[in-house]
Coordinates of C-alpha atoms in Angstrom, one line a residue:
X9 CA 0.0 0.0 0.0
X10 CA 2.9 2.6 1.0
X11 CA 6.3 2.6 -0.2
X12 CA 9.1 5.1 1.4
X13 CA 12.3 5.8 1.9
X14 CA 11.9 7.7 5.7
X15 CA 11.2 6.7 8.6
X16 CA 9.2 7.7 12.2
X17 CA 6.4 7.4 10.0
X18 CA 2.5 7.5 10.1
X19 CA 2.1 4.0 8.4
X20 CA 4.3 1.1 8.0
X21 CA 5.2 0.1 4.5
X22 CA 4.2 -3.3 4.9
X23 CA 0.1 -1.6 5.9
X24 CA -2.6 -3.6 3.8
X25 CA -5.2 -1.6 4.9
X26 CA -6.7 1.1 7.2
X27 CA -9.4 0.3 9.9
X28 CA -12.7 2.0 9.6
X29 CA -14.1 4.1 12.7
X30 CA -17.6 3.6 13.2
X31 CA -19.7 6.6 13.0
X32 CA -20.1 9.0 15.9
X33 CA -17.5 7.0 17.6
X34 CA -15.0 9.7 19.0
X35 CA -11.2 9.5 18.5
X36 CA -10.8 8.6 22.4
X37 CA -13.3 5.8 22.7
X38 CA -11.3 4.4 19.2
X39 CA -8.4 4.2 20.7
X40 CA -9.2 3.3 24.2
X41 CA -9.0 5.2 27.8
X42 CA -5.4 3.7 28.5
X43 CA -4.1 4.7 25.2
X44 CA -5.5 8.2 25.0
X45 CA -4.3 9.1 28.7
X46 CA -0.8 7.9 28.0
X47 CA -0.4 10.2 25.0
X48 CA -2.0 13.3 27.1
X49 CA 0.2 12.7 29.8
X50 CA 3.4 13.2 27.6
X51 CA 2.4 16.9 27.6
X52 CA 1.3 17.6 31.7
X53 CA 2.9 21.0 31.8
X54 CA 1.9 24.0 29.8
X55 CA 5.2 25.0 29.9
X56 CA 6.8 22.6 27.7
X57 CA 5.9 23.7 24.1
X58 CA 9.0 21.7 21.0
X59 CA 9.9 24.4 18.4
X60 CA 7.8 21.9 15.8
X61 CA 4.4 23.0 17.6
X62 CA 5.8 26.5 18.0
X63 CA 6.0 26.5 13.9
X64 CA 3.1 24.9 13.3
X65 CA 1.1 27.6 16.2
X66 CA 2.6 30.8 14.7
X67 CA -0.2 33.0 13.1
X68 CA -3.2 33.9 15.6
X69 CA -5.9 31.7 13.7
X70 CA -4.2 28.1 14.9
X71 CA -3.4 29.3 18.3
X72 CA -5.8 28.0 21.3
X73 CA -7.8 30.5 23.3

């Protein structure tokens, strides 16, 4: 399905296919409570923004209010 030369990628080359979410299911219940919590608890203090979301935050319409 995917071939590439990169890596730290999205999908594995070897990927046959992509799993459909049901509809109305939300992104959390997908992927589970344990799952989601882990990923939100990389990023406990407000503090600690990387230089790649600092780019990608720059103009005033994608910054959070």
């Amino acid at each position: 399905m995917f071939q590439s030369e990169g890596s730290n990628l999205l999908f594995k080359d070897s990927t046959k296919c992509l799993q459909e979410v049901i509809k109305g299911q939300s992104f959390k219940d997908f992927l589970g409570k344990e799952y989601y919590d882990t990923v939100t608890s990389l990023k406990t203090c407000s503090t600690s923004v990387s230089e790649l979301e600092k780019a990608c935050t720059f103009h005033t319409c994608q910054r959070k209010v």
